[in-house]
Short mmCIF file of C-alpha atoms and ligand atoms in Angstrom, two decimals:
data_model
loop_
_atom_site.label_atom_id
_atom_site.label_comp_id
_atom_site.label_asym_id
_atom_site.label_seq_id
_atom_site.Cartn_x
_atom_site.Cartn_y
_atom_site.Cartn_z
CA MET A 1 16.94 8.43 6.35
CA LYS A 2 14.50 6.12 4.29
CA HIS A 3 10.79 6.49 4.96
CA PHE A 4 10.78 4.48 8.01
CA GLU A 5 13.43 2.59 10.07
CA PHE A 6 13.39 0.07 13.16
CA VAL A 7 16.40 1.35 15.34
CA ASN A 8 17.02 1.01 19.21
CA ASP A 9 13.96 -0.61 19.71
CA ARG A 10 11.70 1.94 18.15
CA LEU A 11 10.02 2.60 14.48
CA ILE A 12 10.78 5.75 13.29
CA VAL A 13 8.46 6.56 10.01
CA LEU A 14 8.07 9.53 7.71
CA ASP A 15 4.99 11.43 8.15
CA GLN A 16 3.61 11.03 4.86
CA ARG A 17 0.84 13.64 5.70
CA LYS A 18 3.28 16.39 5.70
CA LEU A 19 5.08 15.83 2.29
CA PRO A 20 6.31 16.80 -0.16
CA PHE A 21 6.97 20.16 1.48
CA GLN A 22 7.83 19.11 4.99
CA LYS A 23 9.83 16.35 6.20
CA GLU A 24 8.81 15.41 9.90
CA TYR A 25 9.12 12.11 11.60
CA VAL A 26 7.32 10.38 13.94
CA VAL A 27 8.67 7.84 16.78
CA CYS A 28 6.52 4.80 17.36
CA LYS A 29 7.71 3.65 20.76
CA THR A 30 4.71 1.44 21.40
CA TYR A 31 2.47 -0.98 19.47
CA GLN A 32 -0.20 1.58 19.94
CA ASP A 33 1.91 4.17 18.46
CA THR A 34 2.26 2.03 15.08
CA TYR A 35 -1.52 1.46 15.30
CA THR A 36 -2.02 5.33 15.29
CA ALA A 37 0.48 5.53 12.48
CA ILE A 38 -1.50 3.21 10.37
CA LYS A 39 -4.92 4.67 11.44
CA ASP A 40 -4.09 8.10 10.72
CA MET A 41 -2.04 7.58 7.53
CA ILE A 42 0.95 8.74 8.95
CA ILE A 43 2.14 5.95 6.82
CA ARG A 44 -0.08 4.16 4.12
CA GLY A 45 0.04 1.98 1.16
CA ALA A 46 -0.92 -1.71 1.75
CA PRO A 47 2.67 -3.33 1.83
CA LEU A 48 3.94 -0.67 3.90
CA ILE A 49 1.00 -1.06 6.37
CA GLY A 50 2.08 -4.62 6.79
CA ILE A 51 5.67 -3.89 7.41
CA VAL A 52 4.87 -1.28 9.98
CA ALA A 53 2.21 -4.00 11.76
CA ALA A 54 4.78 -6.34 11.94
CA TYR A 55 7.23 -4.04 13.66
CA GLY A 56 4.08 -3.21 15.66
CA VAL A 57 3.81 -6.86 16.93
CA VAL A 58 7.65 -6.59 18.06
CA LEU A 59 6.89 -3.32 19.97
CA GLY A 60 4.13 -5.32 21.57
CA PHE A 61 6.55 -7.97 22.71
CA LYS A 62 8.81 -5.42 24.03
CA GLU A 63 6.07 -4.25 26.47
CA ILE A 64 5.35 -7.80 27.57
CA ILE A 65 8.90 -7.98 28.52
CA GLU A 66 9.46 -4.61 30.22
CA LYS A 67 6.01 -4.90 32.31
CA ASN A 68 6.61 -8.83 32.82
CA LEU A 69 3.32 -9.64 31.21
CA GLU A 70 2.05 -13.00 30.01
CA LYS A 71 3.66 -13.87 26.63
CA ASP A 72 -0.10 -14.80 25.14
CA LYS A 73 -0.66 -11.06 25.72
CA ILE A 74 0.95 -10.76 22.30
CA HIS A 75 -2.48 -11.92 20.85
CA ASP A 76 -4.23 -8.69 22.18
CA VAL A 77 -1.51 -6.72 20.77
CA ILE A 78 -2.27 -8.54 17.21
CA VAL A 79 -5.98 -8.03 17.42
CA HIS A 80 -5.41 -4.31 18.34
CA LEU A 81 -3.41 -3.74 15.45
CA SER A 82 -5.81 -5.63 13.07
CA LYS A 83 -8.38 -2.93 13.80
CA SER A 84 -6.57 -0.07 12.36
CA ARG A 85 -7.47 -0.08 8.66
CA PRO A 86 -10.18 -2.70 7.02
CA THR A 87 -9.35 -2.90 3.37
CA ALA A 88 -5.48 -3.79 2.82
CA VAL A 89 -5.14 -7.35 3.22
CA ASN A 90 -1.18 -7.02 3.54
CA LEU A 91 -1.88 -5.96 7.14
CA PHE A 92 -3.84 -9.22 8.20
CA TRP A 93 -0.97 -11.25 5.96
CA ALA A 94 1.78 -9.58 8.11
CA LEU A 95 -0.07 -10.23 11.41
CA ASP A 96 -0.89 -13.81 10.63
CA ARG A 97 2.86 -14.20 9.81
CA MET A 98 3.95 -12.83 12.94
CA LYS A 99 1.53 -14.65 14.87
CA SER A 100 2.58 -17.86 13.31
CA THR A 101 5.89 -17.20 14.22
CA PHE A 102 5.19 -16.54 17.88
CA GLU A 103 3.27 -19.96 18.10
CA ARG A 104 6.45 -21.60 16.60
CA ILE A 105 8.75 -20.13 19.20
CA LYS A 106 6.64 -19.20 22.41
CA ASP A 107 8.24 -22.02 24.47
CA MET A 108 11.33 -19.93 24.32
CA ASP A 109 12.49 -17.37 26.73
CA LYS A 110 11.12 -13.94 26.20
CA ILE A 111 14.59 -12.21 25.06
CA GLU A 112 14.95 -14.87 22.44
CA ILE A 113 10.93 -14.66 21.11
CA TYR A 114 11.66 -10.67 20.98
CA LYS A 115 14.84 -11.41 18.98
CA GLN A 116 12.84 -13.78 16.71
CA LEU A 117 9.90 -11.60 16.16
CA LEU A 118 12.36 -8.76 15.02
CA ASN A 119 13.97 -10.92 12.84
CA GLU A 120 10.65 -12.16 11.17
CA ALA A 121 9.56 -8.32 10.89
CA LYS A 122 13.14 -7.59 9.04
CA LYS A 123 12.65 -10.51 6.69
CA ILE A 124 9.03 -9.13 5.85
CA GLU A 125 10.80 -5.81 5.04
CA SER A 126 13.71 -7.10 3.17
CA GLU A 127 11.38 -9.56 1.24
CA ASP A 128 9.04 -6.77 0.04
CA LYS A 129 11.95 -4.57 -1.26
CA ASN A 130 13.14 -7.86 -3.36
CA ILE A 131 9.57 -8.70 -4.41
CA ASN A 132 9.06 -4.79 -5.66
CA ARG A 133 12.19 -5.26 -7.92
CA LYS A 134 10.47 -8.70 -9.55
CA ILE A 135 7.44 -6.76 -9.83
CA ALA A 136 9.27 -3.91 -11.65
CA GLU A 137 11.19 -6.57 -13.98
CA TYR A 138 8.02 -8.25 -15.30
CA GLY A 139 5.93 -5.00 -15.43
CA ASN A 140 8.62 -3.42 -17.78
CA GLN A 141 7.94 -6.16 -20.25
CA LEU A 142 4.54 -4.45 -20.80
CA ILE A 143 5.94 -0.64 -21.02
CA LYS A 144 6.68 0.39 -24.58
CA GLU A 145 9.23 3.20 -25.60
CA ASN A 146 7.84 6.59 -25.11
CA SER A 147 4.78 5.63 -23.27
CA ASN A 148 2.65 7.99 -21.63
CA ILE A 149 1.54 6.24 -18.32
CA LEU A 150 -1.47 7.36 -16.03
CA THR A 151 -1.36 6.14 -12.56
CA HIS A 152 -3.60 6.80 -9.57
CA CYS A 153 -2.82 7.19 -5.91
CA ASN A 154 0.84 6.33 -4.63
CA ALA A 155 2.11 2.84 -5.11
CA GLY A 156 5.63 4.14 -5.09
CA ALA A 157 8.53 3.37 -2.62
CA LEU A 158 6.52 5.49 0.20
CA ALA A 159 3.70 2.39 -0.16
CA THR A 160 6.03 -0.40 0.34
CA GLY A 161 9.48 -1.41 1.80
CA GLY A 162 11.17 0.59 -1.17
CA TYR A 163 10.97 0.90 -4.85
CA GLY A 164 7.20 0.69 -5.20
CA THR A 165 4.70 -1.67 -7.19
CA ALA A 166 2.96 0.36 -9.74
CA LEU A 167 5.81 3.04 -9.42
CA GLY A 168 8.32 0.10 -9.54
CA VAL A 169 7.35 -0.73 -12.88
CA ILE A 170 7.60 3.00 -13.97
CA ARG A 171 11.09 3.37 -12.36
CA GLU A 172 12.12 0.29 -14.17
CA ALA A 173 10.69 1.59 -17.54
CA HIS A 174 12.47 4.76 -17.18
CA PHE A 175 15.96 3.48 -15.83
CA SER A 176 16.11 1.17 -18.67
CA GLY A 177 15.88 4.10 -21.07
CA LYS A 178 12.45 3.70 -22.01
CA ASN A 179 11.62 7.52 -22.28
CA VAL A 180 8.38 7.33 -20.31
CA HIS A 181 6.22 10.15 -18.90
CA VAL A 182 3.66 9.68 -16.36
CA TYR A 183 0.35 11.53 -15.85
CA VAL A 184 -0.33 11.29 -12.11
CA ASP A 185 -3.82 11.62 -10.72
CA GLU A 186 -3.78 14.08 -7.76
CA THR A 187 -6.29 11.42 -5.89
CA ARG A 188 -8.58 13.34 -3.70
CA PRO A 189 -9.37 13.51 -0.70
CA TYR A 190 -5.55 12.59 0.64
CA LEU A 191 -3.75 13.52 -2.52
CA GLN A 192 -1.38 10.43 -2.56
CA GLY A 193 -0.85 11.51 -6.19
CA ALA A 194 -0.13 14.94 -6.25
CA ARG A 195 1.83 14.76 -2.78
CA LEU A 196 3.66 11.55 -3.08
CA THR A 197 3.78 10.19 -6.39
CA ALA A 198 4.64 13.24 -7.96
CA PHE A 199 7.48 13.71 -5.25
CA GLU A 200 8.88 10.39 -6.01
CA LEU A 201 8.95 10.89 -9.78
CA SER A 202 10.23 13.85 -9.59
CA GLU A 203 12.86 12.97 -7.20
CA ASP A 204 13.80 10.42 -9.59
CA GLY A 205 14.09 12.86 -12.68
CA ILE A 206 10.98 11.04 -14.25
CA PRO A 207 8.79 13.29 -16.15
CA ASN A 208 5.40 13.69 -14.70
CA THR A 209 2.55 15.86 -15.07
CA VAL A 210 -0.21 16.09 -12.24
CA ILE A 211 -3.81 16.06 -13.43
CA CYS A 212 -7.17 16.56 -11.18
CA ASP A 213 -8.92 13.18 -11.17
CA ASN A 214 -11.91 14.47 -13.29
CA MET A 215 -9.34 15.14 -16.13
CA ALA A 216 -8.29 11.53 -16.76
CA GLY A 217 -11.17 10.48 -19.10
CA TYR A 218 -10.47 13.69 -21.41
CA LEU A 219 -6.62 12.75 -21.50
CA MET A 220 -7.79 9.49 -22.76
CA LYS A 221 -9.90 10.74 -25.41
CA LEU A 222 -7.21 13.17 -26.76
CA GLY A 223 -5.04 10.01 -27.00
CA LYS A 224 -2.52 10.91 -24.65
CA VAL A 225 -2.66 7.71 -22.48
CA ASP A 226 -1.20 4.59 -23.70
CA CYS A 227 -1.59 2.38 -20.36
CA VAL A 228 -2.58 2.77 -16.89
CA ILE A 229 -0.90 1.00 -13.78
CA VAL A 230 -1.94 1.19 -10.41
CA GLY A 231 -1.15 -0.76 -7.13
CA ALA A 232 -3.79 -2.72 -5.03
CA ASP A 233 -4.78 -3.18 -1.58
CA ARG A 234 -6.69 -6.60 -1.74
CA ILE A 235 -7.09 -8.76 -4.94
CA ALA A 236 -9.98 -11.61 -5.01
CA LEU A 237 -9.45 -14.96 -6.19
CA ASN A 238 -11.40 -13.83 -9.54
CA GLY A 239 -9.13 -10.91 -10.06
CA ASP A 240 -11.64 -8.23 -8.58
CA THR A 241 -9.29 -5.77 -7.25
CA ALA A 242 -9.71 -3.09 -4.22
CA ASN A 243 -7.45 -0.34 -4.74
CA LYS A 244 -7.75 3.67 -3.96
CA ILE A 245 -11.13 5.43 -4.58
CA GLY A 246 -11.23 6.16 -8.08
CA THR A 247 -9.56 3.36 -9.63
CA TYR A 248 -12.81 1.86 -10.65
CA SER A 249 -13.60 5.01 -12.63
CA LEU A 250 -10.22 4.82 -14.22
CA SER A 251 -10.80 1.32 -15.32
CA VAL A 252 -14.04 1.90 -16.98
CA LEU A 253 -12.71 4.85 -18.83
CA ALA A 254 -9.55 2.95 -19.93
CA LYS A 255 -11.98 0.20 -20.99
CA HIS A 256 -13.89 2.30 -23.06
CA HIS A 257 -10.74 4.04 -24.84
CA GLY A 258 -9.12 0.57 -25.33
CA ILE A 259 -6.14 1.31 -22.92
CA PRO A 260 -4.44 -1.38 -21.27
CA PHE A 261 -5.14 -1.28 -17.68
CA TYR A 262 -2.42 -3.02 -15.47
CA ILE A 263 -2.72 -3.80 -11.32
CA ALA A 264 1.03 -4.08 -9.91
CA ALA A 265 0.95 -6.05 -6.66
CA PRO A 266 2.86 -8.51 -4.43
CA THR A 267 1.02 -11.86 -4.03
CA SER A 268 0.62 -10.66 -0.22
CA THR A 269 -2.11 -8.56 -1.75
CA ILE A 270 -3.91 -11.37 -2.87
CA ASP A 271 -6.83 -12.72 -0.79
CA PHE A 272 -6.79 -16.38 -1.51
CA SER A 273 -9.80 -16.79 1.07
CA ILE A 274 -12.21 -14.64 -1.09
CA SER A 275 -13.86 -15.38 -4.47
CA SER A 276 -15.07 -12.01 -5.61
CA GLY A 277 -14.49 -8.24 -4.75
CA ASP A 278 -17.94 -8.38 -3.20
CA GLU A 279 -16.32 -9.68 -0.20
CA ILE A 280 -13.69 -6.97 0.30
CA PRO A 281 -14.43 -4.63 3.13
CA ILE A 282 -14.40 -0.94 1.99
CA GLU A 283 -12.92 1.63 4.65
CA GLU A 284 -15.10 4.88 5.02
CA ARG A 285 -12.82 7.56 6.57
CA ASP A 286 -13.76 10.68 8.37
CA GLU A 287 -15.86 13.21 6.63
CA ASP A 288 -13.62 16.06 7.27
CA GLU A 289 -11.11 14.74 4.80
CA VAL A 290 -13.57 15.69 2.23
CA ARG A 291 -14.91 18.73 3.99
CA ILE A 292 -11.70 20.31 4.80
CA PHE A 293 -9.12 21.29 2.14
CA ASN A 294 -5.87 22.48 3.15
CA GLY A 295 -7.33 23.87 6.46
CA GLN A 296 -10.36 25.58 4.79
CA LYS A 297 -13.89 24.27 4.95
CA ILE A 298 -14.95 23.66 1.51
CA VAL A 299 -18.39 21.93 2.11
CA PRO A 300 -21.68 23.34 3.78
CA ASP A 301 -22.19 22.07 7.17
CA THR A 302 -25.60 21.18 5.97
CA SER A 303 -24.10 18.71 3.40
CA ASN A 304 -23.67 15.10 3.70
CA VAL A 305 -20.20 13.66 3.02
CA PHE A 306 -19.61 9.99 1.60
CA ASN A 307 -15.67 9.06 1.95
CA PRO A 308 -15.09 5.48 0.67
CA ALA A 309 -11.17 5.20 0.76
CA PHE A 310 -11.26 2.57 -1.87
CA ASP A 311 -13.37 0.99 -4.58
CA VAL A 312 -13.11 -2.51 -6.27
CA THR A 313 -12.31 -2.79 -9.98
CA PRO A 314 -13.81 -5.73 -11.60
CA ALA A 315 -11.56 -8.35 -13.14
CA GLU A 316 -13.23 -7.72 -16.80
CA ASN A 317 -11.70 -4.27 -16.70
CA ILE A 318 -8.20 -5.34 -15.78
CA THR A 319 -5.81 -6.31 -18.90
CA ALA A 320 -3.25 -8.27 -16.45
CA ILE A 321 -1.82 -8.25 -12.84
CA ILE A 322 1.83 -7.98 -12.35
CA THR A 323 3.12 -9.88 -9.55
CA GLU A 324 6.74 -10.89 -8.46
CA LYS A 325 5.96 -14.35 -9.79
CA GLY A 326 5.14 -13.04 -13.20
CA ILE A 327 2.23 -11.35 -15.29
CA VAL A 328 -1.11 -12.91 -14.65
CA TYR A 329 -3.41 -12.91 -17.34
CA PRO A 330 -7.25 -13.73 -17.56
CA PRO A 331 -8.86 -16.31 -16.72
CA PHE A 332 -7.54 -14.84 -13.48
CA LYS A 333 -9.29 -17.53 -11.20
CA GLN A 334 -7.40 -20.39 -12.57
CA ASN A 335 -4.12 -18.40 -13.07
CA ILE A 336 -4.31 -16.58 -9.74
CA LEU A 337 -4.61 -19.92 -7.92
CA LYS A 338 -1.21 -21.19 -9.48
CA LEU A 339 0.43 -18.26 -7.42
CA LYS A 340 -0.66 -19.99 -3.93
CA ASP A 341 2.18 -21.31 -1.81
C1 LIG B 401 1.70 -0.44 -3.28
S1 LIG B 401 -0.12 -0.50 -2.78
C2 LIG B 401 -0.62 1.18 -2.39
C3 LIG B 401 -2.09 1.35 -2.20
O1 LIG B 401 -2.45 1.69 -1.13
C4 LIG B 401 -3.14 3.09 -1.30
O2 LIG B 401 -4.15 3.45 -0.33
P1 LIG B 401 -3.38 4.14 1.09
O3 LIG B 401 -2.94 5.24 0.46
O4 LIG B 401 -5.05 4.45 1.45
O5 LIG B 401 -3.02 3.27 1.90
C5 LIG B 401 -3.50 2.88 -2.58
O6 LIG B 401 -4.85 2.13 -2.65
C6 LIG B 401 -2.53 2.54 -3.38
O7 LIG B 401 -2.96 1.83 -4.73
#
């Protein structure tokens, strides 16, 4: 099975907290289950969060039918799901799309509404897979033979409908015979890199080396990094990009060393309503994600902890943004606006 599947009116998801050594699945029977799956990072990754939220709306409408509730209760479902995580704009993009679908069909009978909502969620899923492939094809144009690529967090199949954004580009380069090697930031504290990206790359036979996040600068100084490619959770009109915490630091190091720094993301990750990264809400997560490592306390109780899950990379540190509609170069504001439907 894939990392998620909607079957028999329920969403089954792979528990990404248990990877890479345990493959356990969680069954989401209600929209509250999908809220929890997003909030607790059972599933994570901007595009996948949007897809799961879309199926959460479907499950919410199933409940409306089963409990003979008013159709408009779906708006409460959407509001609830919107509170799961604040940074990845794909969540709100997907919920808005499901809301628009409902508004268009709300005069139909409930069973038909359910079918149409399910169809829309499936379209969001299938479109994301196709978008990943286009991002990969465009991004591969930037990858040279025998490149050593550095990536951060997980922007792979596990973060999307399948194939990945940053990892999609890397996969495309690998399978087109470019002999690439990947340095993988472990990505403290959730370890998406060590646990998920290394897992995905190894499964595909793509050579990779896991490093601690604090080793990236030295690797660049040694001349071992040819480019950096990462995903995104929200891109502002001027190109400022929110991504996993540590991305900003990487961008400063890459700029210092004259190394190209690429963002790979679908246009559903662009927030056309904000002019700069200053407006992007940054999620702060539970302190215990830092205090506790592998079930062991590693921080004195008397110490404070700061645990932002994302940071914002300024546009001036970004070489290009790879989307399904093409590669976007500076000046980002005028070139990003051209992507708006
Ligand atoms: C394909 S975008 C994935 C994006 O989402 C990750 O965040 P999280 O694991 O907290 O959902 C990270 O920022 C990735 O770049």
